[in-house]
PDB file of C-alpha atoms in Angstrom:
ATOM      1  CA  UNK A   1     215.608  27.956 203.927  1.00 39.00           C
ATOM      2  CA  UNK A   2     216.322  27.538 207.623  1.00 41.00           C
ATOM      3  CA  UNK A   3     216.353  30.385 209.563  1.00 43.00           C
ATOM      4  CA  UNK A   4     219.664  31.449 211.320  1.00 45.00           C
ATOM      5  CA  UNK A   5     218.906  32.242 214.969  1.00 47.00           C
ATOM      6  CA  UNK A   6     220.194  35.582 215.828  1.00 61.00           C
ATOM      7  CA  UNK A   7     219.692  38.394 218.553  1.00 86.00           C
ATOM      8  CA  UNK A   8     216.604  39.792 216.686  1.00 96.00           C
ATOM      9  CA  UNK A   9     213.955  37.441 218.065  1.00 97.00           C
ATOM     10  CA  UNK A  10     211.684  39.453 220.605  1.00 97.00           C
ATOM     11  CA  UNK A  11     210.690  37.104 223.478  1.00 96.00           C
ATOM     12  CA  UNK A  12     208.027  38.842 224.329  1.00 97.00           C
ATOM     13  CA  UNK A  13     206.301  37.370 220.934  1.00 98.00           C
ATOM     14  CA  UNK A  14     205.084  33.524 219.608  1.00 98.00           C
ATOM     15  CA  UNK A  15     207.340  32.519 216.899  1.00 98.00           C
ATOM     16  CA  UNK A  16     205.946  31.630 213.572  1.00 98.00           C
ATOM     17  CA  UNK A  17     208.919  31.090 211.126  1.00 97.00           C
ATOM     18  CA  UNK A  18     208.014  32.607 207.575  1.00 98.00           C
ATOM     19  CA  UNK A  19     210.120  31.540 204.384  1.00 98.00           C
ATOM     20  CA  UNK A  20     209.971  34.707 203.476  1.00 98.00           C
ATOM     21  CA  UNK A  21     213.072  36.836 204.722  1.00 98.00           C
ATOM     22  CA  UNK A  22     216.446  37.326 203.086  1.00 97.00           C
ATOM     23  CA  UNK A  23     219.442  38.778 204.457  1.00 97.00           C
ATOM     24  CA  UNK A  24     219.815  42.208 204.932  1.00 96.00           C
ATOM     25  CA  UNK A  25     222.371  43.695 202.115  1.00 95.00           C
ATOM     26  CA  UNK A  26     224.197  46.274 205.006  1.00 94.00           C
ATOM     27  CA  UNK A  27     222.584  45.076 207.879  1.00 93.00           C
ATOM     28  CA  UNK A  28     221.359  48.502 208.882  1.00 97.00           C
ATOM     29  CA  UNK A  29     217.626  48.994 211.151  1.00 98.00           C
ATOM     30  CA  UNK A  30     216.478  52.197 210.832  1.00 98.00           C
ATOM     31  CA  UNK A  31     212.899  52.847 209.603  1.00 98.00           C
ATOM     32  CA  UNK A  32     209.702  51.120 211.525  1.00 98.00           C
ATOM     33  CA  UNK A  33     206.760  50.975 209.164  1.00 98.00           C
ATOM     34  CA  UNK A  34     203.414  50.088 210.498  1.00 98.00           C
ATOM     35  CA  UNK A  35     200.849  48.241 208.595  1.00 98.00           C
ATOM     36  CA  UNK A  36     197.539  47.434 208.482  1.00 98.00           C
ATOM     37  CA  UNK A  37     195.825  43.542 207.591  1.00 98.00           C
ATOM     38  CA  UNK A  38     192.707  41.813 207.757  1.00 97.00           C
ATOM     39  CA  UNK A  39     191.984  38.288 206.000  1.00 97.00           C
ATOM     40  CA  UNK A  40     189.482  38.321 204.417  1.00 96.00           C
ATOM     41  CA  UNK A  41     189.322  42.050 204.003  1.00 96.00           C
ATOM     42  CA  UNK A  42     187.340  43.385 207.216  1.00 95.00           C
ATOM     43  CA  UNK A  43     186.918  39.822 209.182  1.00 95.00           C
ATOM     44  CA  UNK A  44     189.320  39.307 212.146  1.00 96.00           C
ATOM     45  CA  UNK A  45     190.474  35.989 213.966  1.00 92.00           C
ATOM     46  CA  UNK A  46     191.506  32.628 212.456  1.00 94.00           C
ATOM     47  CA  UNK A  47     194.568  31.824 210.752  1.00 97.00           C
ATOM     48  CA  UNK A  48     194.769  33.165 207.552  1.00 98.00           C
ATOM     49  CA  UNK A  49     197.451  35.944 208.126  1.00 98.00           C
ATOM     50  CA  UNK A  50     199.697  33.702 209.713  1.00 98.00           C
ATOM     51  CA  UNK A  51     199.090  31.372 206.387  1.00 98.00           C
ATOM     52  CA  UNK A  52     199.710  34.138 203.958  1.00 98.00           C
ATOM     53  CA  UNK A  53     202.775  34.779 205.922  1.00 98.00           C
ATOM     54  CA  UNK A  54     203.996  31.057 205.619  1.00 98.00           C
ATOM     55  CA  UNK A  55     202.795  30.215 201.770  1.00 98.00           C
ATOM     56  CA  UNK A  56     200.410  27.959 203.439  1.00 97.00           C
ATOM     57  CA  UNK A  57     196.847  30.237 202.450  1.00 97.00           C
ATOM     58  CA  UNK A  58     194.423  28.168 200.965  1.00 97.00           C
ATOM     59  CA  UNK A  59     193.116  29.986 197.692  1.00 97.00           C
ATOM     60  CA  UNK A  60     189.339  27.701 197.482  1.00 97.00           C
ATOM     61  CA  UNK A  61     188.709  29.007 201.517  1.00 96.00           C
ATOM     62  CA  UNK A  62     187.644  32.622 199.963  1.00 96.00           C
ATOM     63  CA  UNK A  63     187.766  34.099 196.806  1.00 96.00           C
ATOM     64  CA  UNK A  64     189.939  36.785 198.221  1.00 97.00           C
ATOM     65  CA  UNK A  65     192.666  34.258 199.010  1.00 97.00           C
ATOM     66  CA  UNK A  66     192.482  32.749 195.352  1.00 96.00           C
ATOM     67  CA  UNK A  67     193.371  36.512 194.600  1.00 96.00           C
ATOM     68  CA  UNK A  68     196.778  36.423 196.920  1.00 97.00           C
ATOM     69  CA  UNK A  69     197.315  32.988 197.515  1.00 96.00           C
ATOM     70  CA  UNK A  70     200.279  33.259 195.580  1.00 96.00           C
ATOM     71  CA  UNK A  71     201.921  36.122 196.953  1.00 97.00           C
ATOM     72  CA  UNK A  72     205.440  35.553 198.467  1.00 97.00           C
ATOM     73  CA  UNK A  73     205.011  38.198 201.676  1.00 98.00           C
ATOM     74  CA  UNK A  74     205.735  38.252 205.590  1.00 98.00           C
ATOM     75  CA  UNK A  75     206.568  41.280 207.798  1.00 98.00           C
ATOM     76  CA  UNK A  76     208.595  40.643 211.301  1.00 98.00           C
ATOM     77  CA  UNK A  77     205.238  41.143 213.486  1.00 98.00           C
ATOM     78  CA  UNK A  78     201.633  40.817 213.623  1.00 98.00           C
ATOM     79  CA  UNK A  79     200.129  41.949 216.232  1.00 98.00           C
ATOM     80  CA  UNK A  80     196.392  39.996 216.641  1.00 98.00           C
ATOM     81  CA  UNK A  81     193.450  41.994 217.777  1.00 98.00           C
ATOM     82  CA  UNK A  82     194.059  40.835 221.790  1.00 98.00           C
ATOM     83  CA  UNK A  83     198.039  42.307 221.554  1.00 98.00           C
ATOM     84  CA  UNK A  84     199.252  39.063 221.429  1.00 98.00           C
ATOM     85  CA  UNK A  85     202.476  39.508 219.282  1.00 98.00           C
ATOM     86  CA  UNK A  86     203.433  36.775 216.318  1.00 98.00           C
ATOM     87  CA  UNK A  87     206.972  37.144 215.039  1.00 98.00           C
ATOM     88  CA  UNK A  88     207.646  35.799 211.571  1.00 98.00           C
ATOM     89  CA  UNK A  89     211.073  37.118 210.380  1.00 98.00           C
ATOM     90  CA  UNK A  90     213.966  37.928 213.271  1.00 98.00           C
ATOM     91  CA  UNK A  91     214.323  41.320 212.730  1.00 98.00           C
ATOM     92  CA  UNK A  92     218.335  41.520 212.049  1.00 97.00           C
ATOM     93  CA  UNK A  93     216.675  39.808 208.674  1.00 97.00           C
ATOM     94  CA  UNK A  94     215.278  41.427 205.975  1.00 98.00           C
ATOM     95  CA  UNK A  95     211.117  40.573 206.071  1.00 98.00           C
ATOM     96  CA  UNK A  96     209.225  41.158 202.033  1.00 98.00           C
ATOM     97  CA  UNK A  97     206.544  43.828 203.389  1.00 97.00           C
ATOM     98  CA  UNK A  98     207.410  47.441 201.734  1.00 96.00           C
ATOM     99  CA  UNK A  99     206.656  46.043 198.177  1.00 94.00           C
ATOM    100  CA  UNK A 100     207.199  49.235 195.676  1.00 94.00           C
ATOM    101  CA  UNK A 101     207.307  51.847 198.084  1.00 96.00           C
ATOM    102  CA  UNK A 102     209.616  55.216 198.668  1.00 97.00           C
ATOM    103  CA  UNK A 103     210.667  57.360 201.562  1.00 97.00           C
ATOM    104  CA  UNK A 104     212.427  60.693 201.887  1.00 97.00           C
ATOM    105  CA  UNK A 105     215.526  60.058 204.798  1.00 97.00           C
ATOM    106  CA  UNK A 106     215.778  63.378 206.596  1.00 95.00           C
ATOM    107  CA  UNK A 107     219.564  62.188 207.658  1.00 94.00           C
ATOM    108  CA  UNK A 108     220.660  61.063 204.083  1.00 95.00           C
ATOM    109  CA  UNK A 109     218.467  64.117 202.608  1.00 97.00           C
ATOM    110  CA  UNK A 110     217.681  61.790 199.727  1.00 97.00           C
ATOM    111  CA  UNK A 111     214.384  59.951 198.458  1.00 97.00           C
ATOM    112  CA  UNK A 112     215.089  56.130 199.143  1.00 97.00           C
ATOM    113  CA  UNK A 113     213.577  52.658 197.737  1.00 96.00           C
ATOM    114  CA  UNK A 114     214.266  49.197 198.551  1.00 96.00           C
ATOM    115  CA  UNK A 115     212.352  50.445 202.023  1.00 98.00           C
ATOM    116  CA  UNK A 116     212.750  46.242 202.980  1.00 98.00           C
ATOM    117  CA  UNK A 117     216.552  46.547 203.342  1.00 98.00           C
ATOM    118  CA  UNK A 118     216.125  48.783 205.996  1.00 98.00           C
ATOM    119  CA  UNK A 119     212.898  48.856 207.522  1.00 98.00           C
ATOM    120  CA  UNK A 120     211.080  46.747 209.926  1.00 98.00           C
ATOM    121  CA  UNK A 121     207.431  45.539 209.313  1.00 98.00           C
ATOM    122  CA  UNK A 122     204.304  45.492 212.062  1.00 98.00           C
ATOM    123  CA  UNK A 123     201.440  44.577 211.037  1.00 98.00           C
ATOM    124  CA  UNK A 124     197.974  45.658 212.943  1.00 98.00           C
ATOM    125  CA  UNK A 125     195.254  42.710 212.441  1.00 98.00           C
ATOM    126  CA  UNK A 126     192.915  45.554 211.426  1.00 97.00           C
ATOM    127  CA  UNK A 127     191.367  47.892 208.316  1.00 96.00           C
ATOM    128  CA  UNK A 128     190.897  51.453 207.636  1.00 93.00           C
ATOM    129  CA  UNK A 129     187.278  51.808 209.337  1.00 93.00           C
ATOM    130  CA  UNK A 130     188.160  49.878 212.684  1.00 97.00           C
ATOM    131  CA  UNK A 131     189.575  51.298 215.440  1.00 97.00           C
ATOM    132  CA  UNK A 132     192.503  49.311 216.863  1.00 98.00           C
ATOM    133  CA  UNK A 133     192.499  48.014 220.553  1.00 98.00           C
ATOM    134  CA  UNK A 134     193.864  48.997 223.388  1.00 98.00           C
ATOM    135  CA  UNK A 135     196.107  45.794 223.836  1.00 98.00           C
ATOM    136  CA  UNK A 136     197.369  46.319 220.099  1.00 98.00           C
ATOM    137  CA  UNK A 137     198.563  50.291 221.102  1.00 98.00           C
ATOM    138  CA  UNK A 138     200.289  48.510 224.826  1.00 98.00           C
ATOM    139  CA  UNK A 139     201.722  45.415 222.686  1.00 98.00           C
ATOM    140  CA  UNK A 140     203.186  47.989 219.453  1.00 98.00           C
ATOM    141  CA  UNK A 141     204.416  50.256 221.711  1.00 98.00           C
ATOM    142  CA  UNK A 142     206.167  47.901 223.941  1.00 97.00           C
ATOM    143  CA  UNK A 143     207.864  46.385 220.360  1.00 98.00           C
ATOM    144  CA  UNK A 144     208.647  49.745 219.629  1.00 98.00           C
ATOM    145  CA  UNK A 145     210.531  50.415 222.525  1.00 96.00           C
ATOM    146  CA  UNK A 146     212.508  47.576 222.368  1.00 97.00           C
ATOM    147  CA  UNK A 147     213.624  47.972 218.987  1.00 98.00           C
ATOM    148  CA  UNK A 148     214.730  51.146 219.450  1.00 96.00           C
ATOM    149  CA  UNK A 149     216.944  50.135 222.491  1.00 95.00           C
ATOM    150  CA  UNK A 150     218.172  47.718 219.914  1.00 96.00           C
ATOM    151  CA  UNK A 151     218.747  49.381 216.788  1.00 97.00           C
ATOM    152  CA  UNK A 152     220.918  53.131 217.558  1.00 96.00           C
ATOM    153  CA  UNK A 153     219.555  54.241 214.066  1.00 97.00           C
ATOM    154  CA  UNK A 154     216.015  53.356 214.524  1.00 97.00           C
ATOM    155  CA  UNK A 155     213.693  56.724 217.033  1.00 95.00           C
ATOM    156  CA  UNK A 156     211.075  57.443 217.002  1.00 94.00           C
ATOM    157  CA  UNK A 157     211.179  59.973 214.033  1.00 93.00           C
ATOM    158  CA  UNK A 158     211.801  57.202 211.517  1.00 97.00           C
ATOM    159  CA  UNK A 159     208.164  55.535 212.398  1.00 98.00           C
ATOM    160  CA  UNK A 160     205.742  55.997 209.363  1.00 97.00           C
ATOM    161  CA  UNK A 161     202.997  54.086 207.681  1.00 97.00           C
ATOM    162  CA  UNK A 162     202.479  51.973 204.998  1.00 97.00           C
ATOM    163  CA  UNK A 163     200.288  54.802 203.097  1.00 95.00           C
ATOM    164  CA  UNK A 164     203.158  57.152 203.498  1.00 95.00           C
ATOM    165  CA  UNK A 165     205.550  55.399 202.003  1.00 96.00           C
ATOM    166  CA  UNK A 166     203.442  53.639 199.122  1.00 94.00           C
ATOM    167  CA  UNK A 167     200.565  56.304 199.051  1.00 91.00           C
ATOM    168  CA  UNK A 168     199.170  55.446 195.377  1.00 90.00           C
ATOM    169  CA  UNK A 169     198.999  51.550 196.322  1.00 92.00           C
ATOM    170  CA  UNK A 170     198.163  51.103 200.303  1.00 94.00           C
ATOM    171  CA  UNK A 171     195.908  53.175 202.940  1.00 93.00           C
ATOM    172  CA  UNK A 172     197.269  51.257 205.900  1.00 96.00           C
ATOM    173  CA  UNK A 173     197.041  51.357 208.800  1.00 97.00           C
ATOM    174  CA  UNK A 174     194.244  54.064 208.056  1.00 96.00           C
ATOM    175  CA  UNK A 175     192.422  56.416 209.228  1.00 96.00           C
ATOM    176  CA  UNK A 176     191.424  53.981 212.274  1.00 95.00           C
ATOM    177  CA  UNK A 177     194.710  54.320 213.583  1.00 98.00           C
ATOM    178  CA  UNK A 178     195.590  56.832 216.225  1.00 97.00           C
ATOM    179  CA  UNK A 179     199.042  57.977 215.861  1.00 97.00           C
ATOM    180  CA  UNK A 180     198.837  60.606 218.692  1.00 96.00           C
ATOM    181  CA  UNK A 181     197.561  58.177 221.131  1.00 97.00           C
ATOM    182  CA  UNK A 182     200.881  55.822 219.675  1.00 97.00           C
ATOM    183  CA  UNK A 183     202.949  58.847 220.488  1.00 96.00           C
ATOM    184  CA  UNK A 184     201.989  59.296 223.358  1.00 95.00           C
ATOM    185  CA  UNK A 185     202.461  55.811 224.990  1.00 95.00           C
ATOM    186  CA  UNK A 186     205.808  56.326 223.464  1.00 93.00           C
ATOM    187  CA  UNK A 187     206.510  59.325 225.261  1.00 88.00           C
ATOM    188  CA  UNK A 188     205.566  58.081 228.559  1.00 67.00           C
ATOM    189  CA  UNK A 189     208.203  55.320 228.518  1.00 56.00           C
ATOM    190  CA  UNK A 190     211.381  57.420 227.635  1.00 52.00           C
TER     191      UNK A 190
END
């Protein structure tokens, strides 16, 4: 599939096209969900996310990626442990990241699913036990802001966590993650 450029392509981040987007069935932003990755589980560096993310992960390199290998999966950022920013999907397109997953809309005061139709990705190259780097908070909080000057639905009360929205299947990002330091960058750049 080739990817149709549109205005969702933050130049602030390397582009890595992923197969693995689809269009977006109403074309509505309006739910940022952060994530949490590692590969293998608790080693950082090298090129295995960005593999997994292009159906390019080799499954005889680890016995973890014989597990996953064949996993169809991308989100629309990565964000490495130095802040530099990868972008996989453009984010007017809808990135496979939410998996089975659930989230009560406070403006729709209903429970929703399909969270990939609506939501926006990030991963954190990171675990549960780690604490995340400085350059990762500056570089997530800098895509943050820009995608809410570019999506009118998307503030920064629809910003939640993989664990929240999939809490019997994912941890992520973990207790390693420090959403009051996050909200406060945030707040210092309104």
């Amino acid at each position: 599939m080739k990817r149709v450029i549109s205005g969702g392509l933050w130049s602030m981040a390397r582009q890595v096209e992923s197969p693995n987007y689809d269009q977006r069935p109403n074309g509505e932003v309006s739910l940022l969900l952060i994530h949490a990755i590692s590969l293998p589980p608790g080693q950082f560096s090298g090129d295995a996310i960005e593999a997994l993310f292009t159906n390019r992960l080799v499954p005889e390199e680890h016995p973890f990626f014989a597990e996953i290998s064949h996993l169809r999966v991308s989100a629309h950022f990565l964000i490495r442990r130095d802040g530099q920013c990868v972008q996989f999907v453009d984010t007017d397109h809808r990135a496979w990241h939410a998996g089975r997953s659930s989230w009560f809309d406070p403006r729709q005061r209903k429970w929703r699913a399909v969270l990939n139709d609506f939501s926006v990705g990030i991963e954190l190259e990171g675990d549960d036990a780690t604490p995340f780097t400085g350059a990762q908070y500056r570089t997530l909080v800098a895509a943050t802001q820009w995608l809410i000057s570019r999506y009118p639905l998307l503030d920064k009360t629809r910003i939640t966590s993989h664990a929240h929205v999939a809490p019997l299947r994912k941890t992520d990002p973990g207790p390693a993650f420090d959403w009051a330091y996050y909200y406060q960058q945030l707040g210092t750049l309104d």
